[in-house]
Amino acid sequence: MDKELPTLDTRSLPSRIERLRELAYNLWWSWHEESQALYSLLDPLLWEETGHNPVALLRRIEPGKLDAAVADVAYLANYDKVFRSFDFYMSESDTWFAMTYPDIKTHTVAYFSTEFGLHESLPLYAGGLGVLSGDHTKEASDLGIPFIGVGLLYHMGYFTQKINDEGWQEDVYSELDPEDRPVKPVLLQDGRPACVSLDLGSLQVTCTLWKVQVGRVPIYLLDTALDSSLPDLTSDIPRLYGGSHLTRLLQEILLGIGGVKALRLLDIDPQVWHMNEGHSSFLTLELIHEHVAKGVPVEQATELVKDSTVFTTHTPVPAGLDMFDLDLLAPYFQPLWEGIGITSEQMIDFGRQDIGWGEKFSMPRLALQLSGLRNGVSKLHGQVSRDLFQSVWPERKIDEVPIFHITNGVHAQTWLAPQIMSLFDQYVGRDWVYYMDDPAIWDAIDAIPDQVLWDTRQEIKIDLLRFLRHQARIRWASGETTPLHIAWSGTLFTHNVLTIGFARRFATYKRATLLFHDFQRLQRIVGSPERPVQFVFAGKAHPQDHGGKTLIQELCQRALDPRLGGHIAFLEDYDMNVARYLVRGVDVWLNNPRRPREASGTSGQKAALNGIPNLSVLDGWWAEGYNGRNGWAIGDGHEFWAEHEEDRADAEAFYHVLETEVIPLYYQRNDAGLPQAWLMRVREAIKSAMPYFSTRRMVKEYTERMYVPSIRHRGQREMAIT
Ligand SMILES: *Cc1c(COP(=O)(O)O)cnc(C)c1O
């Protein structure tokens, strides 16, 4: 980035629109479309070029364009309107939390996560886990939960995906300049930068802190570009999932232990510590250490930590569990175990896991043993987790393992198309935003006329197709690409063809290429002259996942097969921007993982909110979300011993439901030329998803079942001890 540019702090803005600076640093704008227009309208091309980034845009914009805005009455009217609602939001005192729990509204929940997916302009996420943390944080702000996030500021973020002309994924890392992002350095009272130092025995590190403001909620980020006594050892820490096991260990130490120290430095004393996945669970050891340092005996300290700590697991398969070799840990924990007054073996006991051919230190195990309340992320995943982690409670039956479930949801205003939100405004009432988890209000969806609903869905699909062509055109104009590339980019797509979307990480168990199982059958389906079908795919493979990259290549190459008629597309560089187009714009959302490996899956929920029926294996959230009317099931949910059996059966079920139900329903039109029966599915998708599969229901559930009980219970125990 250009070092000559002024920082946004020093750049002068016309006083009439001076508050654009303040709003650029509050991601509230990311879920209020009309506020994004304040930036995009200033300079639409620059808005594109900066990747929808208000901070970067304001640093670069020509002064003349700012002056033009000041002279534009319509712009100013929108500006004033946006700031009225922003000020109202920020000063609201009767939030859901304040009204429901007036006695504990000054308590604090600290939420730790390695990733936060808030917006594409702040690339601190790789996929589902991060987007969930971002959605959770936005909802915590909307509900007025006294909440703060803790994470890491990666300077290299996650990679950008480029597909070369062979269809092979290239991973491009670029440096993130914090001056260009909505993050501010955290300063102490005396104006010095806040610094956290960790004594890790053989390694000393010091890092600064950054803050991201998300509506009413701050997220504190530890800087991964740190001062280190062993720079070679720590050089990969700025990369998200880009390094060795050791790098990962150091990142998790920084998050867990460094995160606790950061909050202390800022004088923050959370009553609840929420570990979103086991990556942050070293925080429990640091908390024990704190109690011991105040003279509490270890056993009692451990109990106190359990009372204030809650844990969410996301991993349904043993191979996905986050574990470290014992000798990898040893060099960095001596000060901690000595500080607690235990031996290294006793410390390792907290996470010790027998893996059959030796022992490892398991982060989820540490989190399970040292948390008071624990959950999986869908009903089915709750069961799977009780089974997976039964060995932590060997004396209990599987059904009695103390892990319950809170099904994931998505932040509605982040993922809903503006066109769908205006239908809600009109037919459900403008206050749907406040009552969205009340199923009764959604009956009003039936009042939307077929024609209006269909036109809206088509309009959003056309937005998606325009985006596909736009991306292809940028690629083409860059001169770095060949015609082949243009052919698999969806440029041959048509808006009146049934369009099926599939986007997620390219892990092999997600089986992105299942549709090619019987090529001729697929060819008949997509190439039907009367009732064709087109498929659009997107997703990144993990940098070290050769199998996943091979799947992407297979897809791109298949997409070029003339027999498939240009009906298959692969959209490059799946991120939150690409995701928004896809989950809003397609007709059907497809998901066909090997069951039960999908803990929840949230992209299908984003699609459902927008009136897109799901076509999915009964795994993750769909095992409870499918009601027979809001989409279709692939298979009947039974499990297979052999993977090839499962693939064969699921492919057969997929073709069958597509041929006999999805396609006929989509192309069946009434006298008015409308697919009336299809639109019933569209309505049902919205009606079943809005009240239940949004973060509104989810974060209320976290509050009621985890945060509040742990605040109240801890209060009681502390009274008993003192
Ligand atoms: C929602 C989302 C995901 C997670 O989707 P899954 O269905 O859980 O795989 C991943 N990446 C991005 C960019 C998303 O928006």
XYZ file of C-alpha atoms and ligand atoms in Angstrom:
737
model
C 0.000 0.000 0.000
C 0.989 3.578 -0.616
C 2.959 4.975 2.287
C 2.607 8.530 0.953
C -1.082 8.569 1.717
C -2.336 10.423 4.767
C -3.747 8.184 7.482
C -7.464 8.537 7.885
C -6.842 10.266 11.229
C -4.955 13.072 9.559
C -6.876 13.406 6.317
C -9.222 16.358 6.390
C -12.850 15.913 5.385
C -15.433 18.648 4.755
C -17.072 19.360 8.096
C -20.596 18.735 6.769
C -19.706 15.083 6.163
C -16.968 14.745 8.747
C -18.689 11.843 10.511
C -17.924 9.544 7.578
C -14.596 9.075 9.315
C -16.169 7.900 12.553
C -18.569 5.528 10.808
C -15.752 4.037 8.724
C -14.418 2.630 12.021
C -17.688 1.125 13.153
C -18.652 -1.986 11.238
C -22.287 -1.131 11.922
C -22.135 0.060 8.321
C -21.509 -3.514 7.159
C -25.058 -4.613 7.991
C -26.860 -1.403 7.038
C -26.902 -1.168 3.251
C -28.020 2.442 3.122
C -24.939 3.473 5.090
C -22.629 1.732 2.606
C -24.110 3.964 -0.068
C -22.582 6.952 1.741
C -19.193 5.602 0.702
C -19.927 3.837 -2.557
C -21.726 6.840 -4.063
C -18.736 9.095 -3.428
C -16.713 7.133 -5.957
C -18.185 3.835 -7.180
C -14.998 2.747 -8.962
C -12.799 3.388 -5.971
C -15.339 1.553 -3.814
C -14.851 -1.502 -6.054
C -11.095 -1.093 -6.190
C -10.713 -0.898 -2.432
C -12.831 -4.033 -1.958
C -15.746 -2.140 -0.334
C -13.524 -0.556 2.275
C -14.583 2.831 3.702
C -11.240 3.498 5.422
C -9.181 2.828 2.299
C -11.637 4.806 0.194
C -11.575 7.903 2.393
C -7.778 7.902 2.416
C -7.621 7.922 -1.385
C -10.616 9.849 -2.596
C -10.099 13.077 -4.544
C -11.147 16.155 -2.553
C -13.357 17.255 -5.466
C -15.575 14.221 -4.988
C -16.079 15.024 -1.337
C -17.007 18.593 -2.225
C -19.461 17.320 -4.816
C -21.180 15.249 -2.125
C -21.473 18.299 0.134
C -23.240 20.087 -2.711
C -25.636 17.193 -3.350
C -28.929 17.590 -1.483
C -29.981 13.969 -1.966
C -26.632 12.710 -0.663
C -26.892 14.917 2.406
C -30.444 13.807 3.105
C -29.319 10.186 3.109
C -26.297 11.124 5.225
C -28.495 12.718 7.872
C -30.885 9.803 7.847
C -28.102 7.252 8.268
C -26.561 9.148 11.177
C -29.938 9.513 12.874
C -30.335 5.754 12.867
C -26.698 5.173 13.806
C -26.989 7.534 16.788
C -30.260 5.952 17.808
C -28.682 2.498 17.660
C -25.589 3.478 19.611
C -27.489 5.185 22.395
C -30.377 2.745 22.748
C -30.811 1.848 26.407
C -33.802 -0.483 26.217
C -32.124 -3.314 24.343
C -33.368 -6.869 24.689
C -30.654 -7.702 27.220
C -31.136 -4.587 29.327
C -34.888 -5.164 29.467
C -34.661 -8.889 30.160
C -31.772 -8.909 32.626
C -31.675 -5.466 34.222
C -29.827 -6.782 37.287
C -26.787 -8.070 35.390
C -26.433 -5.623 32.556
C -23.048 -4.407 33.737
C -21.485 -7.876 33.564
C -19.245 -8.800 30.645
C -19.020 -11.785 28.335
C -15.635 -12.217 26.614
C -15.803 -14.231 23.391
C -12.541 -15.700 22.088
C -12.122 -16.831 18.508
C -9.182 -17.313 16.134
C -11.269 -15.859 13.304
C -13.777 -13.045 12.951
C -15.574 -12.798 9.608
C -17.260 -9.405 9.721
C -16.826 -8.133 6.187
C -14.676 -8.881 3.164
C -12.651 -5.720 3.782
C -11.296 -7.128 7.046
C -9.932 -10.545 6.042
C -9.528 -12.137 9.469
C -11.411 -15.301 8.587
C -11.002 -18.419 6.485
C -14.519 -19.794 6.467
C -17.513 -20.921 8.456
C -16.036 -20.599 11.948
C -15.014 -17.016 11.340
C -18.246 -15.962 9.702
C -20.128 -17.471 12.624
C -18.021 -15.455 15.106
C -18.666 -12.317 13.094
C -22.407 -12.960 12.960
C -22.463 -13.780 16.697
C -20.726 -10.484 17.466
C -23.102 -8.408 15.322
C -26.082 -10.040 16.975
C -24.623 -9.513 20.452
C -24.470 -5.848 19.543
C -28.065 -5.817 18.248
C -29.355 -7.501 21.401
C -27.336 -5.260 23.706
C -25.388 -8.106 25.310
C -22.450 -6.750 27.338
C -20.008 -8.501 25.077
C -16.437 -8.143 23.866
C -14.577 -10.169 21.297
C -10.932 -11.244 21.502
C -8.977 -12.357 18.448
C -5.811 -11.951 16.412
C -4.892 -9.368 13.801
C -3.262 -11.379 11.015
C -1.068 -9.305 8.770
C -1.176 -11.909 6.038
C -4.798 -12.943 6.600
C -6.102 -15.894 4.650
C -4.963 -16.289 1.053
C -6.678 -15.007 -2.063
C -7.597 -17.755 -4.491
C -6.530 -17.567 -8.127
C -7.380 -20.404 -10.440
C -4.799 -20.811 -13.191
C -5.555 -21.965 -16.716
C -5.116 -25.584 -15.709
C -7.853 -25.138 -13.130
C -5.323 -25.370 -10.309
C -5.760 -23.207 -7.207
C -2.927 -20.760 -6.519
C -2.741 -19.300 -3.025
C -1.834 -15.629 -3.061
C -0.939 -13.981 0.238
C -0.830 -10.233 0.530
C 0.217 -7.935 3.316
C -2.533 -6.202 5.238
C -1.825 -2.577 6.110
C -3.699 -1.811 9.358
C -3.897 1.872 8.352
C -6.222 0.781 5.567
C -8.536 -1.237 7.773
C -11.245 -0.398 10.276
C -8.917 -1.085 13.215
C -7.462 1.386 15.699
C -4.476 0.956 17.981
C -5.464 0.638 21.620
C -3.879 3.293 23.818
C -3.571 3.288 27.586
C -4.804 6.157 29.781
C -1.446 7.889 29.510
C -1.515 7.723 25.715
C 1.079 4.974 25.322
C 0.200 2.020 23.083
C -1.167 -0.972 24.997
C 1.400 -3.797 24.922
C 1.084 -7.375 26.064
C 4.225 -9.340 26.969
C 4.388 -13.079 27.342
C 7.140 -14.944 29.125
C 7.116 -18.358 27.481
C 10.291 -19.694 29.071
C 12.420 -20.208 26.006
C 10.644 -17.436 24.113
C 9.648 -13.871 24.958
C 7.109 -12.000 22.889
C 5.489 -8.586 23.080
C 2.631 -7.349 20.941
C 0.385 -4.333 20.632
C -3.408 -4.327 20.600
C -5.981 -3.186 18.087
C -9.656 -2.560 18.409
C -12.465 -3.121 15.914
C -15.812 -1.596 16.778
C -18.835 -3.656 15.744
C -21.909 -1.597 16.559
C -21.904 -1.451 20.351
C -19.381 -4.249 20.734
C -15.588 -3.954 20.652
C -13.280 -6.705 19.477
C -9.706 -6.564 20.768
C -7.103 -8.046 18.455
C -3.584 -9.034 19.443
C -1.123 -7.987 16.792
C 0.589 -10.975 15.176
C 3.466 -8.808 13.942
C 5.098 -9.083 17.324
C 8.439 -8.425 18.949
C 10.023 -11.766 19.502
C 13.211 -13.045 21.109
C 13.322 -15.714 18.366
C 12.109 -13.998 15.181
C 12.673 -17.054 12.962
C 10.422 -19.108 15.156
C 7.575 -16.625 15.123
C 7.769 -15.418 11.538
C 4.669 -17.295 10.331
C 2.353 -16.138 13.119
C 0.856 -13.404 10.886
C -0.598 -16.035 8.546
C -3.990 -17.579 9.232
C -3.609 -21.378 8.829
C -0.421 -20.860 6.855
C 2.141 -22.386 9.136
C 3.412 -25.417 10.982
C 2.011 -27.003 14.136
C 4.401 -24.871 16.115
C 3.097 -21.690 14.515
C -0.397 -22.782 15.325
C 0.563 -23.496 18.914
C 2.118 -20.057 19.257
C -0.968 -18.421 17.746
C -3.145 -20.240 20.238
C -0.893 -19.224 23.136
C -1.077 -15.650 21.934
C -4.863 -15.765 21.706
C -5.592 -17.685 24.913
C -2.959 -16.437 27.339
C -2.237 -13.141 25.604
C -5.967 -12.474 25.313
C -6.504 -12.738 29.072
C -3.546 -10.459 29.737
C -4.836 -7.958 27.180
C -8.194 -7.680 28.929
C -6.465 -7.255 32.296
C -4.315 -4.504 30.891
C -7.504 -2.729 29.852
C -9.044 -3.333 33.264
C -11.749 -5.601 31.933
C -13.039 -8.330 34.217
C -15.371 -10.646 32.283
C -17.816 -12.762 34.259
C -18.114 -15.235 31.388
C -15.335 -16.494 29.112
C -16.659 -18.073 25.940
C -14.241 -20.228 23.956
C -15.492 -20.485 20.391
C -13.800 -23.775 19.470
C -10.864 -25.160 21.464
C -8.187 -22.931 19.904
C -8.429 -20.419 22.732
C -8.617 -22.868 25.609
C -5.193 -21.991 27.053
C -7.104 -19.082 28.550
C -8.349 -21.463 31.236
C -4.782 -22.119 32.436
C -4.041 -18.429 32.598
C -7.194 -17.866 34.651
C -6.193 -20.610 37.080
C -2.814 -18.946 37.323
C -4.466 -15.633 38.216
C -6.516 -17.159 41.021
C -3.492 -18.999 42.403
C -1.475 -15.786 42.351
C -4.155 -14.305 44.629
C -3.719 -17.181 47.071
C -6.563 -19.484 46.012
C -5.561 -23.178 46.156
C -5.321 -24.888 42.759
C -8.371 -27.146 43.207
C -10.573 -24.251 44.152
C -9.102 -22.086 41.378
C -9.985 -24.815 38.906
C -13.589 -24.846 40.126
C -13.812 -21.074 39.867
C -12.536 -21.173 36.298
C -15.077 -23.841 35.345
C -17.867 -21.698 36.704
C -17.019 -18.783 34.494
C -16.059 -20.572 31.293
C -18.236 -21.891 28.472
C -17.176 -23.809 25.405
C -18.568 -24.363 21.922
C -17.212 -27.277 19.909
C -17.500 -27.286 16.126
C -15.598 -30.393 15.110
C -17.489 -33.625 14.452
C -14.562 -35.795 13.330
C -11.603 -37.045 15.394
C -9.137 -36.113 12.621
C -10.244 -32.497 12.842
C -9.439 -32.129 16.542
C -6.817 -29.584 17.459
C -3.967 -31.468 19.195
C -0.291 -30.928 19.870
C 2.659 -33.218 20.495
C 3.640 -33.109 24.140
C 7.250 -32.207 23.409
C 6.113 -29.332 21.213
C 4.426 -27.795 24.238
C 7.140 -28.369 26.798
C 9.492 -25.444 25.993
C 6.814 -22.758 26.343
C 4.818 -23.592 29.448
C 7.325 -23.816 32.270
C 6.596 -20.335 33.669
C 2.894 -21.181 33.634
C 3.022 -24.527 35.424
C 5.497 -23.143 37.931
C 3.271 -20.137 38.457
C 0.310 -22.401 39.131
C 2.479 -24.569 41.378
C 1.947 -27.826 39.522
C 4.271 -30.129 37.597
C 4.420 -30.276 33.824
C 2.687 -33.672 33.965
C -0.140 -32.228 36.012
C -0.556 -29.431 33.522
C -0.630 -31.863 30.629
C -3.304 -33.883 32.445
C -5.781 -31.110 31.672
C -5.588 -31.929 27.967
C -4.015 -35.371 27.860
C -5.407 -37.518 25.092
C -4.502 -41.107 24.345
C -4.530 -41.463 20.564
C -3.728 -45.159 20.458
C -0.069 -44.862 19.523
C 0.916 -42.281 22.103
C -0.355 -39.202 23.809
C -1.128 -35.689 22.688
C -2.362 -32.501 24.236
C -5.911 -31.920 23.054
C -7.270 -28.385 23.011
C -10.939 -29.417 22.974
C -10.280 -31.728 25.876
C -8.720 -28.913 27.854
C -11.749 -26.793 27.053
C -14.206 -29.552 27.976
C -12.516 -30.282 31.296
C -12.245 -26.664 32.337
C -15.580 -25.275 31.247
C -18.863 -25.333 33.099
C -21.191 -25.459 30.095
C -20.512 -26.949 26.673
C -22.395 -27.147 23.417
C -22.347 -28.468 19.889
C -23.784 -26.443 17.015
C -26.791 -28.464 15.811
C -29.022 -31.132 17.303
C -27.252 -33.884 15.386
C -23.823 -32.426 16.194
C -24.750 -32.416 19.893
C -25.259 -36.201 19.697
C -22.109 -36.704 17.656
C -20.096 -34.664 20.192
C -21.403 -36.640 23.169
C -20.178 -39.747 21.435
C -16.861 -38.237 20.285
C -15.983 -36.871 23.730
C -17.454 -39.583 25.923
C -13.942 -40.570 27.048
C -13.660 -37.292 28.946
C -16.454 -38.622 31.197
C -15.670 -42.361 31.222
C -18.127 -43.013 34.034
C -21.072 -41.653 32.038
C -23.248 -43.140 29.331
C -23.149 -41.359 25.983
C -26.575 -39.804 26.539
C -25.378 -38.342 29.815
C -22.248 -36.657 28.516
C -22.720 -32.999 29.523
C -22.616 -31.410 26.070
C -25.903 -29.996 24.806
C -26.546 -28.159 21.565
C -27.369 -24.665 20.391
C -28.019 -24.758 16.675
C -26.146 -22.181 14.628
C -27.846 -19.295 12.930
C -26.851 -16.423 10.669
C -27.088 -12.656 11.091
C -30.146 -11.809 9.028
C -29.328 -8.217 8.078
C -25.867 -9.259 6.912
C -27.149 -11.951 4.589
C -30.565 -10.824 3.394
C -30.797 -9.241 -0.044
C -32.030 -5.641 0.207
C -34.876 -6.546 -2.148
C -36.071 -9.263 0.245
C -35.772 -6.893 3.206
C -38.006 -4.417 1.436
C -40.601 -7.131 0.877
C -40.459 -7.780 4.622
C -40.833 -4.052 5.325
C -43.860 -3.930 3.127
C -45.678 -7.156 3.973
C -44.470 -8.058 7.466
C -43.955 -4.541 8.813
C -40.863 -2.406 9.288
C -40.387 -3.710 12.817
C -39.686 -7.274 11.634
C -36.078 -6.544 12.612
C -37.135 -6.488 16.283
C -39.452 -9.486 16.205
C -37.790 -11.792 13.726
C -37.601 -14.744 16.134
C -41.388 -14.729 16.592
C -42.754 -17.335 14.140
C -46.204 -15.700 14.119
C -45.118 -12.604 12.215
C -43.885 -14.672 9.271
C -47.339 -15.885 8.236
C -47.514 -12.531 6.470
C -45.126 -13.916 3.839
C -48.175 -15.655 2.363
C -49.620 -12.251 1.550
C -46.878 -11.418 -0.944
C -48.428 -11.853 -4.415
C -46.851 -14.590 -6.527
C -45.879 -12.126 -9.223
C -44.084 -9.837 -6.780
C -42.238 -12.678 -5.094
C -41.181 -14.243 -8.395
C -40.042 -10.937 -9.893
C -38.000 -10.233 -6.792
C -36.307 -13.623 -6.843
C -35.550 -13.243 -10.566
C -34.172 -9.764 -10.073
C -31.727 -10.997 -7.439
C -30.679 -13.854 -9.685
C -29.959 -11.373 -12.468
C -27.741 -9.467 -10.001
C -25.787 -12.683 -9.511
C -25.391 -13.348 -13.244
C -24.269 -9.782 -13.780
C -21.692 -10.307 -11.042
C -20.416 -13.507 -12.713
C -19.912 -11.670 -15.979
C -18.366 -8.691 -14.236
C -15.803 -10.914 -12.513
C -15.045 -12.653 -15.818
C -14.638 -9.303 -17.544
C -12.193 -8.020 -14.915
C -10.167 -11.188 -15.337
C -10.257 -10.895 -19.111
C -9.308 -7.232 -19.122
C -6.357 -7.952 -16.836
C -4.803 -9.840 -19.761
C -3.766 -12.661 -17.408
C -6.223 -15.175 -18.628
C -7.302 -17.341 -21.528
C -10.679 -17.942 -23.166
C -10.899 -21.246 -21.273
C -11.164 -19.325 -18.108
C -14.009 -17.249 -19.423
C -15.897 -20.416 -20.351
C -15.965 -21.781 -16.807
C -16.839 -18.446 -15.226
C -20.582 -18.655 -15.869
C -20.607 -16.231 -18.780
C -22.910 -18.585 -20.702
C -25.532 -18.593 -17.946
C -29.120 -17.520 -18.593
C -31.493 -16.029 -16.049
C -34.515 -18.181 -16.876
C -32.703 -21.449 -16.203
C -32.966 -23.254 -12.867
C -29.720 -22.312 -11.094
C -28.239 -24.415 -8.314
C -25.507 -23.051 -6.033
C -22.813 -24.834 -4.045
C -20.197 -22.878 -2.112
C -18.060 -23.942 0.782
C -14.570 -25.022 1.668
C -13.296 -27.680 -0.741
C -12.695 -30.430 1.752
C -13.067 -33.888 0.289
C -15.859 -34.971 2.661
C -18.048 -32.198 1.252
C -18.008 -33.988 -2.118
C -18.294 -31.003 -4.444
C -18.009 -33.281 -7.459
C -20.700 -35.767 -6.460
C -22.892 -34.530 -9.317
C -20.446 -36.028 -11.843
C -20.977 -39.534 -10.450
C -23.019 -40.512 -13.514
C -21.856 -38.207 -16.252
C -24.452 -39.134 -18.840
C -27.294 -38.645 -16.447
C -25.923 -35.245 -15.505
C -25.561 -34.378 -19.162
C -29.236 -35.194 -19.768
C -30.222 -33.078 -16.781
C -28.242 -29.932 -17.518
C -28.658 -30.115 -21.288
C -32.405 -30.682 -21.433
C -33.743 -28.349 -24.134
C -37.000 -27.593 -22.306
C -35.884 -27.736 -18.703
C -32.154 -27.084 -18.416
C -30.235 -26.680 -15.172
C -27.077 -24.702 -14.418
C -24.718 -25.129 -11.453
C -22.442 -22.533 -9.912
C -19.645 -23.499 -7.516
C -17.259 -21.541 -5.326
C -14.858 -22.329 -2.507
C -11.236 -22.459 -1.453
C -9.208 -25.542 -0.647
C -6.926 -25.327 2.385
C -3.405 -24.409 1.158
C -2.045 -27.832 2.156
C -5.050 -29.817 0.938
C -3.984 -31.395 -2.327
C -7.174 -33.464 -2.470
C -9.340 -30.367 -2.225
C -7.345 -28.605 -4.938
C -7.769 -31.625 -7.174
C -11.550 -31.386 -6.768
C -11.478 -27.758 -7.890
C -9.447 -28.723 -10.917
C -11.823 -31.515 -11.791
C -14.722 -29.095 -11.590
C -13.107 -26.492 -13.811
C -12.154 -29.089 -16.372
C -15.605 -30.658 -16.385
C -17.092 -27.203 -16.784
C -15.227 -26.924 -20.089
C -16.723 -30.131 -21.471
C -18.883 -29.059 -24.427
C -21.349 -31.823 -23.596
C -22.305 -29.877 -20.463
C -23.062 -26.834 -22.568
C -21.516 -24.139 -20.381
C -24.003 -24.932 -17.626
C -21.345 -25.432 -14.939
C -19.428 -22.501 -13.475
C -16.718 -21.995 -10.900
C -16.544 -18.597 -9.249
C -13.090 -17.657 -7.984
C -12.067 -16.474 -4.511
C -15.011 -17.324 -2.281
C -15.270 -14.672 0.424
C -18.117 -12.840 2.125
C -18.738 -10.720 -0.959
C -19.003 -13.708 -3.298
C -21.047 -15.512 -0.650
C -23.595 -12.685 -0.522
C -24.201 -12.871 -4.262
C -24.551 -16.643 -4.203
C -26.748 -17.143 -1.139
C -29.059 -14.409 -2.368
C -29.114 -15.130 -6.086
C -29.420 -18.837 -6.917
C -32.695 -20.818 -7.061
C -31.601 -23.824 -4.998
C -28.812 -24.313 -2.449
C -27.045 -27.663 -2.656
C -25.151 -29.465 0.101
C -24.035 -33.075 -0.087
C -21.447 -33.886 2.597
C -20.720 -37.335 3.950
C -22.954 -37.613 6.980
C -22.424 -36.735 9.858
C -19.358 -34.609 9.141
C -21.093 -31.278 8.711
C -21.396 -29.916 12.247
C -23.970 -27.364 11.201
C -23.297 -25.561 7.925
C -24.593 -22.025 7.761
C -24.553 -21.113 4.073
C -27.803 -23.031 3.580
C -29.386 -20.922 6.325
C -28.298 -17.728 4.552
C -29.923 -19.043 1.373
C -33.135 -20.051 3.152
C -33.634 -16.562 4.637
C -33.577 -15.254 1.085
C -36.274 -17.673 -0.030
C -33.927 -20.253 -1.550
C -34.980 -23.841 -0.826
C -32.193 -26.212 0.238
C -31.450 -29.502 -1.472
C -29.271 -31.279 1.032
C -28.168 -34.431 2.745
C -29.850 -34.645 6.170
C -26.742 -33.498 7.992
C -25.895 -30.535 10.220
C -28.672 -27.974 10.586
C -30.724 -29.479 7.738
C -31.364 -32.651 9.755
C -33.558 -30.466 11.973
C -34.358 -27.679 9.497
C -36.007 -29.762 6.790
C -39.787 -29.905 7.270
C -40.903 -31.514 4.018
C -42.068 -28.191 2.544
C -39.045 -25.872 2.589
C -36.734 -27.816 0.285
C -35.665 -31.401 -0.344
C -33.649 -34.114 1.358
C -30.964 -36.142 -0.393
C -31.251 -39.646 1.056
C -33.020 -40.596 4.262
C -30.324 -39.885 6.822
C -29.071 -43.402 7.353
C -25.355 -44.022 7.689
C -23.054 -46.149 5.569
C -19.987 -48.202 6.382
C -18.241 -47.867 3.049
C -17.645 -44.485 1.469
C -18.124 -45.677 -2.099
C -21.497 -47.139 -1.090
C -22.476 -43.851 0.431
C -21.368 -41.901 -2.634
C -23.285 -44.171 -4.941
C -26.470 -44.066 -2.880
C -26.327 -40.304 -2.360
C -25.613 -39.590 -6.029
C -28.581 -41.736 -6.997
C -30.799 -39.958 -4.473
C -29.551 -36.589 -5.716
C -30.367 -37.313 -9.387
C -33.687 -38.794 -8.441
C -34.969 -35.893 -6.392
C -33.665 -33.441 -8.975
C -35.367 -35.208 -11.879
C -38.639 -36.055 -10.217
C -39.200 -33.111 -7.887
C -36.970 -30.065 -8.163
C -36.920 -29.621 -11.940
C -40.598 -30.377 -12.634
C -41.687 -28.057 -9.837
C -39.504 -25.208 -11.037
C -40.689 -25.365 -14.629
C -44.346 -25.963 -13.859
C -46.134 -22.669 -14.624
C -49.740 -21.589 -14.086
C -51.917 -19.557 -16.453
C -50.172 -16.400 -15.378
C -46.814 -17.968 -16.281
C -45.775 -18.290 -12.648
C -44.342 -21.329 -10.843
C -46.923 -21.221 -8.105
C -46.019 -24.494 -6.392
C -42.343 -23.513 -6.477
C -43.150 -20.232 -4.817
C -44.747 -22.181 -1.969
C -41.310 -23.628 -1.287
C -39.793 -20.175 -1.474
C -42.277 -18.875 1.095
C -41.784 -21.891 3.311
C -37.987 -21.483 3.198
C -38.334 -17.955 4.566
C -41.014 -18.816 7.098
C -39.070 -21.717 8.549
C -35.646 -20.025 8.542
C -36.321 -16.475 9.742
C -37.606 -17.234 13.235
C -35.245 -20.067 14.025
C -32.038 -20.145 11.965
C -30.939 -16.587 12.560
C -28.449 -15.458 15.192
C -31.369 -13.696 16.909
C -32.621 -17.026 18.234
C -29.071 -18.358 18.557
C -27.543 -15.552 20.646
C -30.639 -15.377 22.846
C -30.149 -19.072 23.463
C -26.457 -18.610 24.305
C -27.495 -15.876 26.694
C -30.276 -17.817 28.374
C -28.566 -21.187 28.563
C -24.908 -20.282 29.017
C -24.108 -16.661 29.812
C -26.787 -15.899 32.381
C -26.579 -19.236 34.225
C -22.850 -18.893 34.465
C -23.072 -15.338 35.777
C -25.653 -16.314 38.398
C -23.949 -19.531 39.399
C -20.576 -17.906 39.728
C -22.073 -15.203 41.904
C -23.381 -17.885 44.235
C -20.107 -19.762 44.436
C -18.103 -16.646 45.120
C -20.427 -15.767 47.957
C -19.962 -19.251 49.353
C -16.172 -19.051 49.188
C -15.773 -15.609 50.702
C -21.239 -18.700 5.422
C -19.874 -18.824 4.909
C -19.150 -20.002 5.134
C -19.713 -21.173 5.886
O -20.630 -21.893 5.115
P -20.866 -23.444 5.384
O -22.191 -23.735 4.816
O -20.866 -23.592 6.875
O -19.777 -24.179 4.733
C -17.863 -20.072 4.653
N -17.299 -19.047 3.977
C -17.979 -17.912 3.737
C -17.304 -16.813 2.990
C -19.276 -17.762 4.198
O -19.932 -16.625 3.970
